[in-house]
CSV table of C-alpha atoms and ligand atoms in Angstrom, one decimal:
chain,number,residue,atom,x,y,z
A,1,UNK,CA,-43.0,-10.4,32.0
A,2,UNK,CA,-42.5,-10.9,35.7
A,3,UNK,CA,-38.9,-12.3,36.7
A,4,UNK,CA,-38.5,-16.1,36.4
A,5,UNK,CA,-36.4,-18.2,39.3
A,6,UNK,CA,-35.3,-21.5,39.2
A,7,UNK,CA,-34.8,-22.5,43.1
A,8,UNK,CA,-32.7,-25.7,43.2
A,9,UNK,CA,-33.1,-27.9,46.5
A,10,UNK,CA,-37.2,-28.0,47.5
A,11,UNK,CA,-38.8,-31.2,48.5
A,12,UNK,CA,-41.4,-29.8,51.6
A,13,UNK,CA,-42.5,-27.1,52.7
A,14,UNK,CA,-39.8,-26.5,56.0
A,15,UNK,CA,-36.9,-25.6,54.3
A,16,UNK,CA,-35.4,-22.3,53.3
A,17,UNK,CA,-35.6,-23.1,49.5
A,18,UNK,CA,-39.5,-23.3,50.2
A,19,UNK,CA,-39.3,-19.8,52.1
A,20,UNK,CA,-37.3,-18.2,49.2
A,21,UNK,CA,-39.6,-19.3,46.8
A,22,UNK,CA,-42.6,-17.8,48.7
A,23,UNK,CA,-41.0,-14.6,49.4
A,24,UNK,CA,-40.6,-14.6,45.3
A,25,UNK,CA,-43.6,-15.3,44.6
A,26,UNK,CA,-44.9,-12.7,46.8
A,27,UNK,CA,-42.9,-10.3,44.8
A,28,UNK,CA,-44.5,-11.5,41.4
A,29,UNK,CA,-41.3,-14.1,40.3
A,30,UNK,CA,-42.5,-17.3,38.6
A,31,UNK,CA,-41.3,-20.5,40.4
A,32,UNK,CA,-39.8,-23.2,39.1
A,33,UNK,CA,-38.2,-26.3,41.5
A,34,UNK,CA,-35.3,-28.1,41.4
A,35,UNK,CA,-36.3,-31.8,43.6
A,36,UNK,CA,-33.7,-34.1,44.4
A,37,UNK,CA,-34.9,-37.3,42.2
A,38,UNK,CA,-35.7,-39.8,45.1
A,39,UNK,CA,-37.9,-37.1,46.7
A,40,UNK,CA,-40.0,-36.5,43.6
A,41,UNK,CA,-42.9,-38.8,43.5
A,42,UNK,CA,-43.8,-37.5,47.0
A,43,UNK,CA,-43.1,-34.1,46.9
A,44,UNK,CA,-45.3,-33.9,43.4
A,45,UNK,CA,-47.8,-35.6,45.1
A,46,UNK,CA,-48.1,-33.7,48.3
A,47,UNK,CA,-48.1,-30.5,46.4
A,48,UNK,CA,-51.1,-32.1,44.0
A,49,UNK,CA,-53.1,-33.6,47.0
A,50,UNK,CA,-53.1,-30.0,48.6
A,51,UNK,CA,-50.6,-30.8,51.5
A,52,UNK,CA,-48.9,-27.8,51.4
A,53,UNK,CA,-51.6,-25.6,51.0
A,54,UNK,CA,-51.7,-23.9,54.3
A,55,UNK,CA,-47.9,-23.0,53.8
A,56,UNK,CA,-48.6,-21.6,50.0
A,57,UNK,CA,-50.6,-19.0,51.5
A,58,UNK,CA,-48.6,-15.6,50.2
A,59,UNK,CA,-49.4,-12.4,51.6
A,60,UNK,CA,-52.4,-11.1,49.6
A,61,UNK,CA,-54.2,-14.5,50.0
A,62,UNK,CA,-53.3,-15.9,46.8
A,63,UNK,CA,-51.2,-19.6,47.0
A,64,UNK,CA,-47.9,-19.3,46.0
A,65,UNK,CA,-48.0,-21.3,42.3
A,66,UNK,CA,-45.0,-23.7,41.2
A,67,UNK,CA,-45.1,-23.5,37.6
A,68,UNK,CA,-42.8,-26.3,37.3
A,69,UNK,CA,-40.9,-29.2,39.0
A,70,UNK,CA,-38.2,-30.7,37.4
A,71,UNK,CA,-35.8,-33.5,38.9
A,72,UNK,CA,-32.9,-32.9,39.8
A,73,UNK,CA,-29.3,-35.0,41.5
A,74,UNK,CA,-26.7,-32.1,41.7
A,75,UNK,CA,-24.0,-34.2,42.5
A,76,UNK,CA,-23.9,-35.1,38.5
A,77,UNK,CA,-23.0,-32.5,36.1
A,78,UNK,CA,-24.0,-34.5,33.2
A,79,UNK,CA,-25.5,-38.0,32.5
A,80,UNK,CA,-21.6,-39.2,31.2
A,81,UNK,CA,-20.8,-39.2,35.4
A,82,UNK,CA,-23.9,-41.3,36.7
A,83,UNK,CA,-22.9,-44.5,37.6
A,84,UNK,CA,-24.9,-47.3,36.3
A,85,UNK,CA,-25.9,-48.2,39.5
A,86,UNK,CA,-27.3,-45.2,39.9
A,87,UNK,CA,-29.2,-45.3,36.3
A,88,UNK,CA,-30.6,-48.8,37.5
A,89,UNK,CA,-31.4,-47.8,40.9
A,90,UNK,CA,-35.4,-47.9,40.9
A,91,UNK,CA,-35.5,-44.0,42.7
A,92,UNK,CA,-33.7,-42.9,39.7
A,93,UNK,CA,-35.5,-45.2,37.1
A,94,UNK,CA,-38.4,-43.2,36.6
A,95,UNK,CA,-37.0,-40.1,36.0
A,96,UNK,CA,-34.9,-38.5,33.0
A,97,UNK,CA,-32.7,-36.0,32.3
A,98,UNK,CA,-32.2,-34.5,36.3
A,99,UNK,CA,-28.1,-33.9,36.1
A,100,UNK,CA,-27.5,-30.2,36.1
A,101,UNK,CA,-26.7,-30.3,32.7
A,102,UNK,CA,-29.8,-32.0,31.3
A,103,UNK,CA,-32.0,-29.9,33.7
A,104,UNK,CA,-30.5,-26.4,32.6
A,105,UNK,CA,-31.0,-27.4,29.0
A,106,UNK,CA,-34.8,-28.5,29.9
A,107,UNK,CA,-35.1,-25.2,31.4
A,108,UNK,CA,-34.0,-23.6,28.3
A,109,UNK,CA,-36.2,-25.6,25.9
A,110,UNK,CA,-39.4,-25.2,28.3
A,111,UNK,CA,-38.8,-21.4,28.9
A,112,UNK,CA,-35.9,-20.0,27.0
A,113,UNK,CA,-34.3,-17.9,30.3
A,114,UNK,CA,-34.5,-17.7,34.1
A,115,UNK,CA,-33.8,-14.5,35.4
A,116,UNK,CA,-33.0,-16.0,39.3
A,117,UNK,CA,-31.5,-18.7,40.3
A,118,UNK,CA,-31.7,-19.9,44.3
A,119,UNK,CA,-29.0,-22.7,45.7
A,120,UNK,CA,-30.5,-23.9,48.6
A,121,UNK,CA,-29.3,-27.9,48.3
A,122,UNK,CA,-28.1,-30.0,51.1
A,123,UNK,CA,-26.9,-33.3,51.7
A,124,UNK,CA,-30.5,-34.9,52.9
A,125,UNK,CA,-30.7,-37.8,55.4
A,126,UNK,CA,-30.2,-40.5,52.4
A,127,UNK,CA,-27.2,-38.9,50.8
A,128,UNK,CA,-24.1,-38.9,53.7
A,129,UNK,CA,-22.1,-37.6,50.7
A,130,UNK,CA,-21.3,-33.9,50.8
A,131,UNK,CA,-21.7,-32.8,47.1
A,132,UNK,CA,-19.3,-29.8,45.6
A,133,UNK,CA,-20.3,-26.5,44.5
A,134,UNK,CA,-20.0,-26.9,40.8
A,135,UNK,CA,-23.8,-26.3,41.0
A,136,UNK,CA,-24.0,-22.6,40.7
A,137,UNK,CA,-20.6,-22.7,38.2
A,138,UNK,CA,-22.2,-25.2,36.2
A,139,UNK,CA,-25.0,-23.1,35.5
A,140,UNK,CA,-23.6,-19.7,35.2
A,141,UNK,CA,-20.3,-20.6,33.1
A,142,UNK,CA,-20.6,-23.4,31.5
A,143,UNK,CA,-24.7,-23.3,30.9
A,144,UNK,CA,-24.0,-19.9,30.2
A,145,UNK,CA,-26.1,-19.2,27.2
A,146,UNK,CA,-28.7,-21.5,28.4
A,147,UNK,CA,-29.3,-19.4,31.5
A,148,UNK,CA,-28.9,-16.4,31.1
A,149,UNK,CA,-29.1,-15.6,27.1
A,150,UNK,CA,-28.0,-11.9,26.2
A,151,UNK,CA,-31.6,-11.1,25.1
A,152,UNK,CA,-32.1,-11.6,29.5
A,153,UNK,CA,-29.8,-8.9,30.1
A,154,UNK,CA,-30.0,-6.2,27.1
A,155,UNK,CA,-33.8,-5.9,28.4
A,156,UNK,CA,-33.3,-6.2,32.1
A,157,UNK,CA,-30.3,-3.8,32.8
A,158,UNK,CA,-29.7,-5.3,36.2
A,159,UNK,CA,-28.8,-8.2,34.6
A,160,UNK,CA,-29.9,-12.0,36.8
A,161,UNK,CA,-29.0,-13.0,40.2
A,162,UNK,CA,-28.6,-15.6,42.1
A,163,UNK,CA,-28.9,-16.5,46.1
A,164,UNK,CA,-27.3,-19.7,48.0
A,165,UNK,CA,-27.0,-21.2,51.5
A,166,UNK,CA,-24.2,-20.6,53.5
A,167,UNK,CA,-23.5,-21.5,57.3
A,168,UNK,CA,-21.0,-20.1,59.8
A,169,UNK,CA,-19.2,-23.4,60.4
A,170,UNK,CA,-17.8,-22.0,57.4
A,171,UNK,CA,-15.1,-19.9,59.4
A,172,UNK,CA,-15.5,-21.0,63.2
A,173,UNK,CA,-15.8,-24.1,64.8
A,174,UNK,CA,-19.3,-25.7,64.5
A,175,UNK,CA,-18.4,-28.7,66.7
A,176,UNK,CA,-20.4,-31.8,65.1
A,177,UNK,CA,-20.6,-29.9,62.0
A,178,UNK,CA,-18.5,-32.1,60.0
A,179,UNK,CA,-17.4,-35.0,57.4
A,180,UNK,CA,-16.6,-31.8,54.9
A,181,UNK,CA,-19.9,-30.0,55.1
A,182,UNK,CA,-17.8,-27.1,56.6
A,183,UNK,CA,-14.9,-27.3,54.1
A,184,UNK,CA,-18.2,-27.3,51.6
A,185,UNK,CA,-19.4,-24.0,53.0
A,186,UNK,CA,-16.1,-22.1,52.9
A,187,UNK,CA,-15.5,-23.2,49.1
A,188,UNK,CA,-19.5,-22.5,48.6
A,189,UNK,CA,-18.1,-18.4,49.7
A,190,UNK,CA,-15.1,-18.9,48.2
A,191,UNK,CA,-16.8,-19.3,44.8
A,192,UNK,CA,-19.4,-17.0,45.6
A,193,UNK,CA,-16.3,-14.4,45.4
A,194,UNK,CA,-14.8,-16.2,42.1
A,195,UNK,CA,-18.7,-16.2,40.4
A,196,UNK,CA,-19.2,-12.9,41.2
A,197,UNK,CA,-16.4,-11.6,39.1
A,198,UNK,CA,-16.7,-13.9,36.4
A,199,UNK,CA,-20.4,-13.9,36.1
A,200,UNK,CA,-20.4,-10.1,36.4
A,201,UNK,CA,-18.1,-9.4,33.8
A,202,UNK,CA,-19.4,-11.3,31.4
A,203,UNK,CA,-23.3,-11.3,32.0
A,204,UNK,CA,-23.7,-8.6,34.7
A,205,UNK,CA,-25.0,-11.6,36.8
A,206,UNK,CA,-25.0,-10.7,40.5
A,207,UNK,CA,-23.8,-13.8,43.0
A,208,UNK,CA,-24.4,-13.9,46.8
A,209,UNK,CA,-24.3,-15.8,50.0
A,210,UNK,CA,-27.0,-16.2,52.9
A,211,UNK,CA,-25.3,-17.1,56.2
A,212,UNK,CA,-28.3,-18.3,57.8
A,213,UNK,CA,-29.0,-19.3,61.5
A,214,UNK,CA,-30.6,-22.6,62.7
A,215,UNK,CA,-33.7,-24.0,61.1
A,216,UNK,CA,-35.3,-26.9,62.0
A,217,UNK,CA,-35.5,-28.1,58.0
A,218,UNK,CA,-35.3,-32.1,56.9
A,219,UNK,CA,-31.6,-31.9,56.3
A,220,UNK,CA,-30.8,-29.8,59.8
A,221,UNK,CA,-32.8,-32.9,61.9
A,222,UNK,CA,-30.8,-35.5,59.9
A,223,UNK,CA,-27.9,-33.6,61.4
A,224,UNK,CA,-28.5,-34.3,64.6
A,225,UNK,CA,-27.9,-31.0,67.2
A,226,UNK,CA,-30.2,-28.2,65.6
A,227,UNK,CA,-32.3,-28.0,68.4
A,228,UNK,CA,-29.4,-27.1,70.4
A,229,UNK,CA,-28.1,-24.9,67.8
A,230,UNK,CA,-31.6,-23.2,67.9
A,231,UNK,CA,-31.7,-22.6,71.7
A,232,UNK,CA,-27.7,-21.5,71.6
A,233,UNK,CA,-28.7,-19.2,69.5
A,234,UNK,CA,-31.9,-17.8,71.2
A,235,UNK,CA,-29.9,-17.6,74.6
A,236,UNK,CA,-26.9,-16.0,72.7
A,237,UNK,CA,-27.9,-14.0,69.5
A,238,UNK,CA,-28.4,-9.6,69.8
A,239,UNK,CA,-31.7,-10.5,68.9
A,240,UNK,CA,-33.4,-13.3,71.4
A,241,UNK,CA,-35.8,-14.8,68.9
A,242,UNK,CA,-36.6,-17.5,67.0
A,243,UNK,CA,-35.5,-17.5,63.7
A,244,UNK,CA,-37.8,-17.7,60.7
A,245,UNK,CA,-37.2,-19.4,57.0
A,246,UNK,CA,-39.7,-16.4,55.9
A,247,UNK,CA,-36.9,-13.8,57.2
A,248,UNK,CA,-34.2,-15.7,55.0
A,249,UNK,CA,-36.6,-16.0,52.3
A,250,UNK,CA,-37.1,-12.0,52.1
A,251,UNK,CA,-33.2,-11.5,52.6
A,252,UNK,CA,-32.8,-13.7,49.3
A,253,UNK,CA,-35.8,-11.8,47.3
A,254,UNK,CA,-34.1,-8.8,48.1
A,255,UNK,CA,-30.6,-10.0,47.3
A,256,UNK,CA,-32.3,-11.0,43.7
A,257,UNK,CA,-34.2,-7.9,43.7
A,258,UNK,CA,-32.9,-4.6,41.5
A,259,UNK,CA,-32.9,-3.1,45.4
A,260,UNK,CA,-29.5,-5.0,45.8
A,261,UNK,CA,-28.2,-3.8,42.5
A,262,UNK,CA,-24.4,-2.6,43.8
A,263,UNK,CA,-24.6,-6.0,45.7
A,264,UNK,CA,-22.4,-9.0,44.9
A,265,UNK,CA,-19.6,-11.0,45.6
A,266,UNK,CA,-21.1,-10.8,49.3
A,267,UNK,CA,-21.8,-13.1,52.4
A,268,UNK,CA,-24.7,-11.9,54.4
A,269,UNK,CA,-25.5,-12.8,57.9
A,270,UNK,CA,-29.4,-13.5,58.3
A,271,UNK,CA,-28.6,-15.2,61.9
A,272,UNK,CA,-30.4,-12.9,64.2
A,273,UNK,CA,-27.0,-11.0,64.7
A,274,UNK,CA,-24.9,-14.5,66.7
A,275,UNK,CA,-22.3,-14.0,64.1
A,276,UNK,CA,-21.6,-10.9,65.5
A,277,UNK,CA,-20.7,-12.0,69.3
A,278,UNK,CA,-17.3,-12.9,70.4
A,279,UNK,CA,-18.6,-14.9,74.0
A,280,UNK,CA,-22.7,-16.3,74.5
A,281,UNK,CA,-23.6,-14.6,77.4
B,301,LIG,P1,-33.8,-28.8,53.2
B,301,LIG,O1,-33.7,-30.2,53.6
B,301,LIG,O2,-35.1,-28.1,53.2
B,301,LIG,O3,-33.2,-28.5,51.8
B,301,LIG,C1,-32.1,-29.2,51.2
B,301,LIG,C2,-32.6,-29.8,49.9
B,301,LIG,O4,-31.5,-30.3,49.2
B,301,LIG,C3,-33.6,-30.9,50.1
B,301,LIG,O5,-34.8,-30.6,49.4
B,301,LIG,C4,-32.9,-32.1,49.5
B,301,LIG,O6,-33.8,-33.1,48.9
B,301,LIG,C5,-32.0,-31.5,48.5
B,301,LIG,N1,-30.9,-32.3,48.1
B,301,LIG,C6,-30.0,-33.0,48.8
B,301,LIG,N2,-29.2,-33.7,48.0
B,301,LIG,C7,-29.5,-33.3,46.7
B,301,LIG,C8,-28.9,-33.6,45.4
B,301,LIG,N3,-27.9,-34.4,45.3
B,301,LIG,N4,-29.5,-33.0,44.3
B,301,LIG,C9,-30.5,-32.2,44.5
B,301,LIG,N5,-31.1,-31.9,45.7
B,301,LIG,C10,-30.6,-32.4,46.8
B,301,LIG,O7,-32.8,-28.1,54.3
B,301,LIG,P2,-32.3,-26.6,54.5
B,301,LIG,O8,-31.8,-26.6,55.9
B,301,LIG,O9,-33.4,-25.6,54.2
B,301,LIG,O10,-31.1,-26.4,53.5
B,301,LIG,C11,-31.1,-25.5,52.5
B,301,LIG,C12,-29.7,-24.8,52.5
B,301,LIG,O11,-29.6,-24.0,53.7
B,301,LIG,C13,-28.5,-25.8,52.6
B,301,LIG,O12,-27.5,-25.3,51.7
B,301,LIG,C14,-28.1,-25.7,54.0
B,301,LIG,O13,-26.8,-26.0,54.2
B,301,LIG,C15,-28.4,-24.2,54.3
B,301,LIG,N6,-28.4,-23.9,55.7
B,301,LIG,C16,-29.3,-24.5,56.6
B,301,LIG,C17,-29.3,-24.1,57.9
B,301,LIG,C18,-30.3,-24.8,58.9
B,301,LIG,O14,-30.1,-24.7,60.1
B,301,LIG,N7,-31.3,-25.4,58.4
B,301,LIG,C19,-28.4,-23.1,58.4
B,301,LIG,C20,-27.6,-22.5,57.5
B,301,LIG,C21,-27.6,-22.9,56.2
């Protein structure tokens, strides 16, 4: 069978979790979504009414097919940590089992094993929390067996992978870049590190990073200066250009491809090259 990704952290088509699922696709992987509970309903309904159409276009013509959507809050690892409020809350109401816990196990009884999994969450405009990074731990260490089952990697010898979101405000100064969302970045590399070693060892799982330039996705507007960040980087970056989710998106299905097999444990820059200079000129 073709490869199998779960991509955590889709709820339209402008974000880079959309583009990585697309590029995917392209390359044969069955999709299935992770969608932040609130944005469900209309996300399921957009994709049924045909909104997203024009943007499921892959390259050979085909649209790019989402063989599943499940709900999903990653800020809960399992349901014993929602608060009642949150059970009550009528967003939530209609939905069950979406903590990471519940939604790995539902993944497991719908399809047995994923061989990808993408990380591409973000606090949205509703949520002004910053969530922690037990996401991709959750899944791979403690969901172990549910993801990645030894029968996934005796017949695929290059063993799973699995792709998330970084930023540079990570390790410089992003000014306006901040209520933790930075400190969340450097842990979100600093456990790409740890994963990689423990996930290799045990499951030869491969774990990366994208640092990815500006994009103009829901959660970037809700943070209010990526339109600046976008022209710094156009007037600034080696390469003057805009920068396109589709160019992340085929960074990540390489990074989850067998051509990146000697690659883990790594942070790499899909920014146009503005990592790389020391003054904007
Ligand atoms: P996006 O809004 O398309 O994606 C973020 C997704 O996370 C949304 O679908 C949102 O509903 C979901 N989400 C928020 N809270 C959640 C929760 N508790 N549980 C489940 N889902 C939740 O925005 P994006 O910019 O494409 O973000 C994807 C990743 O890319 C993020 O990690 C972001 O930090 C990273 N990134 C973005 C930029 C940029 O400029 N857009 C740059 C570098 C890195």
């Amino acid at each position: 069978r073709g490869k199998r990704a779960f991509i955590a952290g889709i709820a339209d088509d402008n974000g880079y979790g959309w583009a990585i699922a697309k590029s995917l696709a392209a390359a044969g992987a069955e999709i299935l979504v992770g969608t932040w509970v609130p944005a469900l309903n209309i996300f399921e309904t957009s994709l049924r009414r045909g909104k997203f159409d024009e943007s499921r276009v892959l390259p050979d013509g085909s649209l790019m097919n989402i063989t599943k959507v499940y709900p999903l809050d990653a800020v809960y690892d399992s349901l014993a940590e929602v608060p009642e409020d949150v059970k009550a809350n009528k967003r939530y109401a209609g939905a069950s089992n979406w903590t990471v816990q519940e939604v790995a196990e539902s993944v497991k009884h719908d399809f047995g094993s994923i061989d990808i999994l993408v990380h591409s969450l973000a606090n949205g405009p509703e949520a002004s929390f910053c969530f922690d990074y037990s996401f991709l731990s959750c899944f791979y260490l403690h969901r172990q067996v549910v993801v990645m089952p030894k029968r996934t990697i005796t017949c695929n010898i290059a063993g799973g992978a699995s792709v998330s979101l970084s930023y540079i405000a990570s390790e410089r100064i992003i000014p306006g870049y901040g209520g933790g969302m930075s400190s969340a970045k450097a842990a979100l590399e600093s456990d790409t590190k740890v994963l990689a070693f423990e996930a290799g060892r045990r499951h030869k799982i491969r774990v990366n990073t994208i640092s990815a330039g500006p994009l103009r996705s829901r959660a970037a507007k809700a943070i209010g200066f990526i339109d600046m960040m976008i022209d710094y980087s156009l007037a600034n970056a080696p390469l003057q250009k805009e920068l396109l989710a589709d160019e992340v998106g085929n960074a990540a299905a390489f990074l989850v491809s067998p051509l990146a097999s000697a690659i883990t444990g790594t942070i790499i820059y899909v920014d146009n090259g503005l990592h790389a200079m020391g003054v904007g000129v």
